[in-house]
Amino acid sequence: MRGRYGDDGLNRFIMVTMYILIFLSLFFRDNTLLYWVILVGFMVHNFRFFSRNISQRRKENNFFLKVVRPLRSRWVVLKKNINDRNHKVFICPQCNGKVRIPKGHGKVAITCPYCRHEFTKRS
Ligand SMILES: [Zn+2]
């Protein structure tokens, strides 16, 4: 493994996606396109895993993380809103900072503590 790139966030994402597709292929047995997608996915994963061009693999991973980060942040906020009965978390539309306010006060004007941007939401 010396000099090889190894694992990263993008490779883990590819692997999890491939396992989901393998599971789905149990229900769509005659779908050759699905098998090809799985095969190409594993080839891409292995190519990236054993690649010696580390800087290019890092660039790909950074681009992937940049695309996924806002989605992951929204997922975290959704989970917090489901678990916390007394507070509601909003994402500031200007700086993407998380703002937590008490629930049940109707429509409120929220001032972001990070950038001072003001927005209105239902608590
Ligand atoms: Zn803000």
Short mmCIF file of N, CA, C and O and ligand atoms in Angstrom, two decimals:
data_model
loop_
_atom_site.label_atom_id
_atom_site.label_comp_id
_atom_site.label_asym_id
_atom_site.label_seq_id
_atom_site.Cartn_x
_atom_site.Cartn_y
_atom_site.Cartn_z
N MET A 1 0.83 -1.21 0.00
CA MET A 1 0.00 0.00 0.00
C MET A 1 0.86 1.26 0.00
O MET A 1 0.33 2.36 -0.07
N ARG A 2 2.18 1.11 0.08
CA ARG A 2 3.03 2.31 0.10
C ARG A 2 2.92 3.06 -1.23
O ARG A 2 3.04 2.47 -2.28
N GLY A 3 2.66 4.39 -1.13
CA GLY A 3 2.54 5.20 -2.34
C GLY A 3 1.17 5.15 -2.99
O GLY A 3 0.94 5.83 -3.98
N ARG A 4 0.27 4.37 -2.42
CA ARG A 4 -1.09 4.28 -2.96
C ARG A 4 -2.00 5.23 -2.19
O ARG A 4 -1.74 5.57 -1.05
N TYR A 5 -3.10 5.61 -2.84
CA TYR A 5 -3.96 6.64 -2.26
C TYR A 5 -4.74 6.12 -1.05
O TYR A 5 -4.79 6.75 -0.01
N GLY A 6 -5.41 4.99 -1.20
CA GLY A 6 -6.18 4.44 -0.08
C GLY A 6 -7.61 4.93 -0.06
O GLY A 6 -8.18 5.24 -1.09
N ASP A 7 -8.18 5.03 1.13
CA ASP A 7 -9.60 5.31 1.28
C ASP A 7 -9.84 6.78 1.60
O ASP A 7 -9.01 7.44 2.20
N ASP A 8 -11.01 7.29 1.19
CA ASP A 8 -11.43 8.65 1.56
C ASP A 8 -12.95 8.73 1.53
O ASP A 8 -13.62 7.71 1.36
N GLY A 9 -13.50 9.92 1.73
CA GLY A 9 -14.95 10.09 1.79
C GLY A 9 -15.64 9.68 0.51
O GLY A 9 -16.69 9.03 0.54
N LEU A 10 -15.07 10.06 -0.63
CA LEU A 10 -15.67 9.71 -1.92
C LEU A 10 -15.67 8.21 -2.12
O LEU A 10 -16.67 7.63 -2.57
N ASN A 11 -14.57 7.53 -1.79
CA ASN A 11 -14.50 6.08 -1.95
C ASN A 11 -15.51 5.37 -1.04
O ASN A 11 -16.13 4.40 -1.45
N ARG A 12 -15.65 5.87 0.19
CA ARG A 12 -16.64 5.26 1.09
C ARG A 12 -18.06 5.45 0.53
O ARG A 12 -18.88 4.54 0.59
N PHE A 13 -18.32 6.65 -0.03
CA PHE A 13 -19.63 6.92 -0.63
C PHE A 13 -19.88 5.96 -1.80
O PHE A 13 -20.97 5.38 -1.92
N ILE A 14 -18.86 5.77 -2.67
CA ILE A 14 -19.00 4.85 -3.80
C ILE A 14 -19.29 3.45 -3.29
O ILE A 14 -20.19 2.76 -3.79
N MET A 15 -18.56 3.01 -2.26
CA MET A 15 -18.73 1.66 -1.73
C MET A 15 -20.13 1.46 -1.16
O MET A 15 -20.78 0.45 -1.46
N VAL A 16 -20.61 2.42 -0.35
CA VAL A 16 -21.95 2.29 0.24
C VAL A 16 -23.00 2.27 -0.87
O VAL A 16 -23.94 1.47 -0.84
N THR A 17 -22.82 3.14 -1.89
CA THR A 17 -23.76 3.16 -3.01
C THR A 17 -23.78 1.82 -3.73
O THR A 17 -24.85 1.31 -4.09
N MET A 18 -22.60 1.23 -3.91
CA MET A 18 -22.53 -0.07 -4.59
C MET A 18 -23.23 -1.15 -3.77
O MET A 18 -23.92 -1.99 -4.33
N TYR A 19 -23.06 -1.14 -2.45
CA TYR A 19 -23.74 -2.14 -1.63
C TYR A 19 -25.26 -1.97 -1.70
O TYR A 19 -26.00 -2.95 -1.75
N ILE A 20 -25.72 -0.70 -1.74
CA ILE A 20 -27.16 -0.45 -1.88
C ILE A 20 -27.65 -0.98 -3.23
O ILE A 20 -28.70 -1.62 -3.32
N LEU A 21 -26.85 -0.73 -4.29
CA LEU A 21 -27.24 -1.20 -5.63
C LEU A 21 -27.24 -2.72 -5.70
O LEU A 21 -28.10 -3.32 -6.35
N ILE A 22 -26.29 -3.36 -5.01
CA ILE A 22 -26.27 -4.84 -4.98
C ILE A 22 -27.53 -5.35 -4.30
O ILE A 22 -28.18 -6.28 -4.77
N PHE A 23 -27.91 -4.70 -3.20
CA PHE A 23 -29.14 -5.08 -2.51
C PHE A 23 -30.34 -4.91 -3.44
O PHE A 23 -31.20 -5.79 -3.52
N LEU A 24 -30.40 -3.77 -4.17
CA LEU A 24 -31.51 -3.52 -5.10
C LEU A 24 -31.50 -4.53 -6.25
O LEU A 24 -32.56 -4.89 -6.76
N SER A 25 -30.30 -5.00 -6.63
CA SER A 25 -30.22 -5.94 -7.75
C SER A 25 -30.89 -7.27 -7.40
O SER A 25 -31.22 -8.05 -8.30
N LEU A 26 -31.08 -7.55 -6.11
CA LEU A 26 -31.80 -8.76 -5.72
C LEU A 26 -33.26 -8.71 -6.20
O LEU A 26 -33.87 -9.74 -6.46
N PHE A 27 -33.79 -7.47 -6.29
CA PHE A 27 -35.19 -7.31 -6.69
C PHE A 27 -35.33 -7.07 -8.19
O PHE A 27 -36.40 -7.24 -8.75
N PHE A 28 -34.27 -6.61 -8.85
CA PHE A 28 -34.30 -6.37 -10.31
C PHE A 28 -33.27 -7.30 -10.95
O PHE A 28 -32.22 -6.87 -11.40
N ARG A 29 -33.57 -8.59 -10.98
CA ARG A 29 -32.58 -9.59 -11.40
C ARG A 29 -32.20 -9.51 -12.87
O ARG A 29 -31.10 -9.86 -13.23
N ASP A 30 -33.10 -9.06 -13.72
CA ASP A 30 -32.80 -9.07 -15.16
C ASP A 30 -32.28 -7.74 -15.68
O ASP A 30 -32.22 -7.53 -16.87
N ASN A 31 -31.90 -6.85 -14.77
CA ASN A 31 -31.46 -5.52 -15.20
C ASN A 31 -29.94 -5.51 -15.42
O ASN A 31 -29.17 -5.38 -14.49
N THR A 32 -29.52 -5.67 -16.68
CA THR A 32 -28.08 -5.71 -16.97
C THR A 32 -27.43 -4.35 -16.76
O THR A 32 -26.25 -4.28 -16.41
N LEU A 33 -28.19 -3.26 -16.98
CA LEU A 33 -27.63 -1.91 -16.76
C LEU A 33 -27.18 -1.75 -15.31
O LEU A 33 -26.10 -1.23 -15.04
N LEU A 34 -28.00 -2.27 -14.38
CA LEU A 34 -27.67 -2.18 -12.96
C LEU A 34 -26.36 -2.93 -12.67
O LEU A 34 -25.50 -2.44 -11.94
N TYR A 35 -26.18 -4.11 -13.27
CA TYR A 35 -24.94 -4.88 -13.07
C TYR A 35 -23.73 -4.12 -13.61
O TYR A 35 -22.67 -4.13 -13.01
N TRP A 36 -23.92 -3.46 -14.77
CA TRP A 36 -22.82 -2.68 -15.34
C TRP A 36 -22.46 -1.51 -14.44
O TRP A 36 -21.28 -1.21 -14.24
N VAL A 37 -23.50 -0.84 -13.89
CA VAL A 37 -23.24 0.29 -12.99
C VAL A 37 -22.46 -0.18 -11.77
O VAL A 37 -21.49 0.47 -11.34
N ILE A 38 -22.86 -1.33 -11.21
CA ILE A 38 -22.17 -1.89 -10.04
C ILE A 38 -20.72 -2.22 -10.40
O ILE A 38 -19.78 -1.87 -9.66
N LEU A 39 -20.52 -2.85 -11.57
CA LEU A 39 -19.17 -3.23 -11.99
C LEU A 39 -18.28 -2.00 -12.17
O LEU A 39 -17.15 -1.95 -11.67
N VAL A 40 -18.82 -0.97 -12.85
CA VAL A 40 -18.04 0.25 -13.09
C VAL A 40 -17.77 0.95 -11.75
O VAL A 40 -16.66 1.46 -11.53
N GLY A 41 -18.76 0.93 -10.85
CA GLY A 41 -18.58 1.55 -9.53
C GLY A 41 -17.42 0.91 -8.77
O GLY A 41 -16.58 1.60 -8.20
N PHE A 42 -17.36 -0.43 -8.78
CA PHE A 42 -16.26 -1.12 -8.10
C PHE A 42 -14.93 -0.86 -8.78
O PHE A 42 -13.90 -0.74 -8.11
N MET A 43 -14.96 -0.75 -10.11
CA MET A 43 -13.71 -0.45 -10.83
C MET A 43 -13.21 0.95 -10.48
O MET A 43 -12.00 1.14 -10.26
N VAL A 44 -14.13 1.92 -10.42
CA VAL A 44 -13.74 3.29 -10.05
C VAL A 44 -13.19 3.30 -8.63
O VAL A 44 -12.16 3.93 -8.35
N HIS A 45 -13.87 2.57 -7.72
CA HIS A 45 -13.41 2.51 -6.34
C HIS A 45 -12.00 1.95 -6.26
O HIS A 45 -11.11 2.52 -5.61
N ASN A 46 -11.77 0.82 -6.93
CA ASN A 46 -10.45 0.20 -6.90
C ASN A 46 -9.39 1.07 -7.56
O ASN A 46 -8.26 1.16 -7.07
N PHE A 47 -9.76 1.71 -8.68
CA PHE A 47 -8.82 2.60 -9.36
C PHE A 47 -8.38 3.72 -8.42
O PHE A 47 -7.18 4.00 -8.29
N ARG A 48 -9.36 4.33 -7.73
CA ARG A 48 -9.03 5.43 -6.81
C ARG A 48 -8.22 4.90 -5.61
O ARG A 48 -7.30 5.55 -5.14
N PHE A 49 -8.61 3.73 -5.11
CA PHE A 49 -7.97 3.18 -3.92
C PHE A 49 -6.49 2.88 -4.16
O PHE A 49 -5.64 3.19 -3.32
N PHE A 50 -6.17 2.33 -5.33
CA PHE A 50 -4.79 1.91 -5.61
C PHE A 50 -4.02 2.93 -6.44
O PHE A 50 -2.89 2.66 -6.86
N SER A 51 -4.63 4.10 -6.68
CA SER A 51 -3.99 5.11 -7.52
C SER A 51 -2.73 5.67 -6.86
O SER A 51 -2.65 5.81 -5.64
N ARG A 52 -1.73 5.99 -7.70
CA ARG A 52 -0.51 6.65 -7.20
C ARG A 52 -0.58 8.16 -7.36
O ARG A 52 0.26 8.88 -6.82
N ASN A 53 -1.58 8.63 -8.14
CA ASN A 53 -1.75 10.07 -8.37
C ASN A 53 -2.55 10.67 -7.21
O ASN A 53 -3.74 10.97 -7.33
N ILE A 54 -1.86 10.85 -6.09
CA ILE A 54 -2.54 11.23 -4.85
C ILE A 54 -3.14 12.63 -4.94
O ILE A 54 -4.26 12.87 -4.47
N SER A 55 -2.43 13.59 -5.57
CA SER A 55 -2.95 14.96 -5.61
C SER A 55 -4.25 15.02 -6.40
O SER A 55 -5.18 15.75 -6.01
N GLN A 56 -4.35 14.28 -7.50
CA GLN A 56 -5.59 14.29 -8.29
C GLN A 56 -6.73 13.66 -7.50
O GLN A 56 -7.86 14.16 -7.51
N ARG A 57 -6.46 12.57 -6.77
CA ARG A 57 -7.50 11.90 -5.97
C ARG A 57 -7.97 12.84 -4.85
O ARG A 57 -9.15 12.89 -4.52
N ARG A 58 -7.04 13.60 -4.27
CA ARG A 58 -7.42 14.56 -3.23
C ARG A 58 -8.31 15.65 -3.80
O ARG A 58 -9.27 16.07 -3.16
N LYS A 59 -8.00 16.11 -5.01
CA LYS A 59 -8.84 17.14 -5.66
C LYS A 59 -10.25 16.61 -5.86
O LYS A 59 -11.22 17.31 -5.59
N GLU A 60 -10.36 15.36 -6.34
CA GLU A 60 -11.69 14.77 -6.55
C GLU A 60 -12.45 14.68 -5.23
O GLU A 60 -13.63 15.00 -5.16
N ASN A 61 -11.75 14.23 -4.17
CA ASN A 61 -12.40 14.09 -2.87
C ASN A 61 -12.83 15.45 -2.32
O ASN A 61 -13.92 15.57 -1.78
N ASN A 62 -11.99 16.48 -2.47
CA ASN A 62 -12.35 17.81 -1.98
C ASN A 62 -13.57 18.35 -2.71
O ASN A 62 -14.44 18.97 -2.10
N PHE A 63 -13.63 18.13 -4.03
CA PHE A 63 -14.80 18.56 -4.80
C PHE A 63 -16.05 17.83 -4.29
O PHE A 63 -17.09 18.45 -4.07
N PHE A 64 -15.93 16.53 -4.07
CA PHE A 64 -17.05 15.73 -3.57
C PHE A 64 -17.52 16.26 -2.21
O PHE A 64 -18.71 16.45 -1.98
N LEU A 65 -16.57 16.52 -1.31
CA LEU A 65 -16.93 17.01 0.03
C LEU A 65 -17.58 18.38 -0.05
O LEU A 65 -18.50 18.69 0.71
N LYS A 66 -17.12 19.23 -0.98
CA LYS A 66 -17.70 20.57 -1.13
C LYS A 66 -19.16 20.48 -1.59
O LYS A 66 -20.00 21.25 -1.16
N VAL A 67 -19.45 19.49 -2.46
CA VAL A 67 -20.82 19.30 -2.95
C VAL A 67 -21.70 18.72 -1.84
O VAL A 67 -22.85 19.11 -1.68
N VAL A 68 -21.15 17.79 -1.05
CA VAL A 68 -21.95 17.04 -0.07
C VAL A 68 -22.16 17.82 1.23
O VAL A 68 -23.16 17.63 1.90
N ARG A 69 -21.22 18.71 1.57
CA ARG A 69 -21.26 19.40 2.87
C ARG A 69 -22.60 20.08 3.16
O ARG A 69 -23.15 19.88 4.26
N PRO A 70 -23.18 20.89 2.22
CA PRO A 70 -24.48 21.51 2.52
C PRO A 70 -25.58 20.48 2.76
O PRO A 70 -26.43 20.69 3.64
N LEU A 71 -25.57 19.38 2.02
CA LEU A 71 -26.58 18.34 2.21
C LEU A 71 -26.44 17.70 3.57
O LEU A 71 -27.42 17.46 4.28
N ARG A 72 -25.19 17.43 3.98
CA ARG A 72 -24.93 16.82 5.28
C ARG A 72 -25.37 17.75 6.40
O ARG A 72 -25.96 17.33 7.38
N SER A 73 -25.12 19.06 6.23
CA SER A 73 -25.52 20.06 7.22
C SER A 73 -27.04 20.08 7.37
O SER A 73 -27.57 20.12 8.47
N ARG A 74 -27.76 20.03 6.24
CA ARG A 74 -29.23 20.02 6.29
C ARG A 74 -29.73 18.74 6.98
O ARG A 74 -30.71 18.76 7.69
N TRP A 75 -29.05 17.62 6.74
CA TRP A 75 -29.42 16.35 7.37
C TRP A 75 -29.24 16.43 8.88
O TRP A 75 -30.09 15.97 9.65
N VAL A 76 -28.16 17.05 9.33
CA VAL A 76 -27.91 17.20 10.76
C VAL A 76 -29.00 18.06 11.40
O VAL A 76 -29.53 17.74 12.47
N VAL A 77 -29.39 19.16 10.71
CA VAL A 77 -30.44 20.04 11.22
C VAL A 77 -31.76 19.29 11.30
O VAL A 77 -32.49 19.39 12.28
N LEU A 78 -32.07 18.50 10.28
CA LEU A 78 -33.31 17.73 10.27
C LEU A 78 -33.35 16.76 11.45
O LEU A 78 -34.35 16.65 12.16
N LYS A 79 -32.23 16.08 11.71
CA LYS A 79 -32.18 15.13 12.84
C LYS A 79 -32.36 15.86 14.17
O LYS A 79 -33.06 15.38 15.06
N LYS A 80 -31.70 17.04 14.31
CA LYS A 80 -31.84 17.81 15.55
C LYS A 80 -33.28 18.24 15.75
O LYS A 80 -33.81 18.21 16.87
N ASN A 81 -33.95 18.69 14.66
CA ASN A 81 -35.34 19.14 14.78
C ASN A 81 -36.27 18.00 15.14
O ASN A 81 -37.28 18.21 15.80
N ILE A 82 -35.96 16.79 14.73
CA ILE A 82 -36.80 15.64 15.07
C ILE A 82 -36.58 15.25 16.53
O ILE A 82 -37.53 14.98 17.25
N ASN A 83 -35.33 15.30 17.00
CA ASN A 83 -35.01 14.83 18.35
C ASN A 83 -35.31 15.84 19.45
O ASN A 83 -35.65 15.47 20.55
N ASP A 84 -35.17 17.15 19.16
CA ASP A 84 -35.36 18.18 20.19
C ASP A 84 -36.79 18.71 20.12
O ASP A 84 -37.18 19.36 19.16
N ARG A 85 -37.57 18.45 21.19
CA ARG A 85 -38.97 18.87 21.19
C ARG A 85 -39.13 20.34 21.57
O ARG A 85 -40.14 20.96 21.27
N ASN A 86 -38.14 20.92 22.24
CA ASN A 86 -38.29 22.28 22.78
C ASN A 86 -37.64 23.35 21.92
O ASN A 86 -37.88 24.53 22.13
N HIS A 87 -36.79 22.95 20.99
CA HIS A 87 -36.10 23.93 20.15
C HIS A 87 -36.22 23.57 18.68
O HIS A 87 -36.49 22.42 18.33
N LYS A 88 -36.02 24.57 17.85
CA LYS A 88 -36.00 24.36 16.42
C LYS A 88 -34.72 24.99 15.86
O LYS A 88 -34.36 26.09 16.25
N VAL A 89 -34.06 24.27 14.99
CA VAL A 89 -32.80 24.75 14.42
C VAL A 89 -33.05 25.22 12.99
O VAL A 89 -33.72 24.55 12.21
N PHE A 90 -32.54 26.41 12.68
CA PHE A 90 -32.63 26.94 11.32
C PHE A 90 -31.23 27.20 10.79
O PHE A 90 -30.30 27.43 11.55
N ILE A 91 -31.14 27.20 9.46
CA ILE A 91 -29.87 27.52 8.82
C ILE A 91 -29.97 28.93 8.28
O ILE A 91 -30.92 29.26 7.55
N CYS A 92 -29.02 29.77 8.63
CA CYS A 92 -29.00 31.15 8.16
C CYS A 92 -28.84 31.14 6.63
O CYS A 92 -27.91 30.51 6.11
N PRO A 93 -29.73 31.85 5.91
CA PRO A 93 -29.63 31.84 4.45
C PRO A 93 -28.39 32.57 3.92
O PRO A 93 -28.00 32.35 2.78
N GLN A 94 -27.77 33.38 4.75
CA GLN A 94 -26.61 34.14 4.26
C GLN A 94 -25.28 33.43 4.52
O GLN A 94 -24.44 33.33 3.63
N CYS A 95 -25.09 32.92 5.77
CA CYS A 95 -23.77 32.34 6.10
C CYS A 95 -23.85 30.84 6.37
O CYS A 95 -22.84 30.22 6.68
N ASN A 96 -25.04 30.22 6.27
CA ASN A 96 -25.25 28.79 6.53
C ASN A 96 -24.94 28.39 7.98
O ASN A 96 -24.75 27.21 8.26
N GLY A 97 -24.89 29.38 8.90
CA GLY A 97 -24.72 29.07 10.31
C GLY A 97 -26.01 28.51 10.89
O GLY A 97 -27.09 28.78 10.40
N LYS A 98 -25.87 27.68 11.94
CA LYS A 98 -27.05 27.09 12.57
C LYS A 98 -27.51 27.96 13.73
O LYS A 98 -26.72 28.36 14.57
N VAL A 99 -28.82 28.25 13.75
CA VAL A 99 -29.41 29.07 14.80
C VAL A 99 -30.50 28.26 15.47
O VAL A 99 -31.41 27.77 14.81
N ARG A 100 -30.41 28.11 16.81
CA ARG A 100 -31.40 27.34 17.56
C ARG A 100 -32.29 28.28 18.34
O ARG A 100 -31.78 29.11 19.11
N ILE A 101 -33.61 28.16 18.16
CA ILE A 101 -34.54 29.02 18.89
C ILE A 101 -35.61 28.14 19.56
O ILE A 101 -35.85 27.02 19.12
N PRO A 102 -36.23 28.67 20.66
CA PRO A 102 -37.28 27.89 21.33
C PRO A 102 -38.49 27.70 20.42
O PRO A 102 -38.80 28.59 19.62
N LYS A 103 -39.18 26.58 20.55
CA LYS A 103 -40.34 26.26 19.73
C LYS A 103 -41.59 26.93 20.28
O LYS A 103 -41.66 27.28 21.44
N GLY A 104 -42.59 27.11 19.42
CA GLY A 104 -43.92 27.50 19.86
C GLY A 104 -44.13 28.98 20.06
O GLY A 104 -44.99 29.38 20.84
N HIS A 105 -43.39 29.84 19.39
CA HIS A 105 -43.59 31.28 19.51
C HIS A 105 -44.16 31.88 18.23
O HIS A 105 -44.11 33.08 18.02
N GLY A 106 -44.65 31.05 17.34
CA GLY A 106 -45.23 31.53 16.07
C GLY A 106 -44.16 32.05 15.14
O GLY A 106 -43.02 31.61 15.16
N LYS A 107 -44.55 33.03 14.32
CA LYS A 107 -43.61 33.60 13.35
C LYS A 107 -42.68 34.57 14.07
O LYS A 107 -43.14 35.51 14.72
N VAL A 108 -41.39 34.34 13.98
CA VAL A 108 -40.42 35.18 14.69
C VAL A 108 -39.34 35.68 13.73
O VAL A 108 -39.02 35.03 12.74
N ALA A 109 -38.84 36.88 14.05
CA ALA A 109 -37.69 37.42 13.31
C ALA A 109 -36.44 36.91 14.01
O ALA A 109 -36.25 37.10 15.21
N ILE A 110 -35.58 36.24 13.26
CA ILE A 110 -34.36 35.65 13.81
C ILE A 110 -33.16 36.44 13.32
O ILE A 110 -33.04 36.71 12.13
N THR A 111 -32.30 36.82 14.26
CA THR A 111 -31.05 37.47 13.88
C THR A 111 -29.92 36.48 14.05
O THR A 111 -29.72 35.93 15.13
N CYS A 112 -29.21 36.23 12.98
CA CYS A 112 -28.11 35.26 13.02
C CYS A 112 -27.00 35.79 13.94
O CYS A 112 -26.55 36.92 13.78
N PRO A 113 -26.55 34.96 14.91
CA PRO A 113 -25.50 35.42 15.82
C PRO A 113 -24.13 35.53 15.15
O PRO A 113 -23.23 36.15 15.69
N TYR A 114 -23.96 34.92 13.99
CA TYR A 114 -22.66 34.92 13.33
C TYR A 114 -22.49 36.10 12.38
O TYR A 114 -21.45 36.75 12.37
N CYS A 115 -23.55 36.39 11.57
CA CYS A 115 -23.39 37.43 10.54
C CYS A 115 -24.39 38.58 10.70
O CYS A 115 -24.40 39.50 9.90
N ARG A 116 -25.28 38.51 11.71
CA ARG A 116 -26.28 39.55 11.99
C ARG A 116 -27.33 39.68 10.90
O ARG A 116 -28.03 40.68 10.84
N HIS A 117 -27.45 38.69 10.03
CA HIS A 117 -28.49 38.70 9.01
C HIS A 117 -29.82 38.39 9.69
O HIS A 117 -29.91 37.54 10.55
N GLU A 118 -30.90 39.08 9.28
CA GLU A 118 -32.20 38.89 9.89
C GLU A 118 -33.14 38.17 8.92
O GLU A 118 -33.22 38.56 7.76
N PHE A 119 -33.80 37.11 9.40
CA PHE A 119 -34.77 36.40 8.57
C PHE A 119 -35.94 35.95 9.43
O PHE A 119 -35.83 35.87 10.65
N THR A 120 -37.09 35.71 8.79
CA THR A 120 -38.32 35.37 9.50
C THR A 120 -38.64 33.90 9.28
O THR A 120 -38.64 33.43 8.14
N LYS A 121 -38.95 33.21 10.39
CA LYS A 121 -39.34 31.78 10.30
C LYS A 121 -40.43 31.49 11.32
O LYS A 121 -40.60 32.22 12.29
N ARG A 122 -41.15 30.39 11.12
CA ARG A 122 -42.15 29.93 12.09
C ARG A 122 -41.47 28.99 13.08
O ARG A 122 -40.89 27.98 12.67
N SER A 123 -41.56 29.35 14.37
CA SER A 123 -40.85 28.54 15.39
C SER A 123 -41.71 27.36 15.85
O SER A 123 -42.88 27.33 15.67
ZN ZN B 1 -25.67 34.09 9.32
#
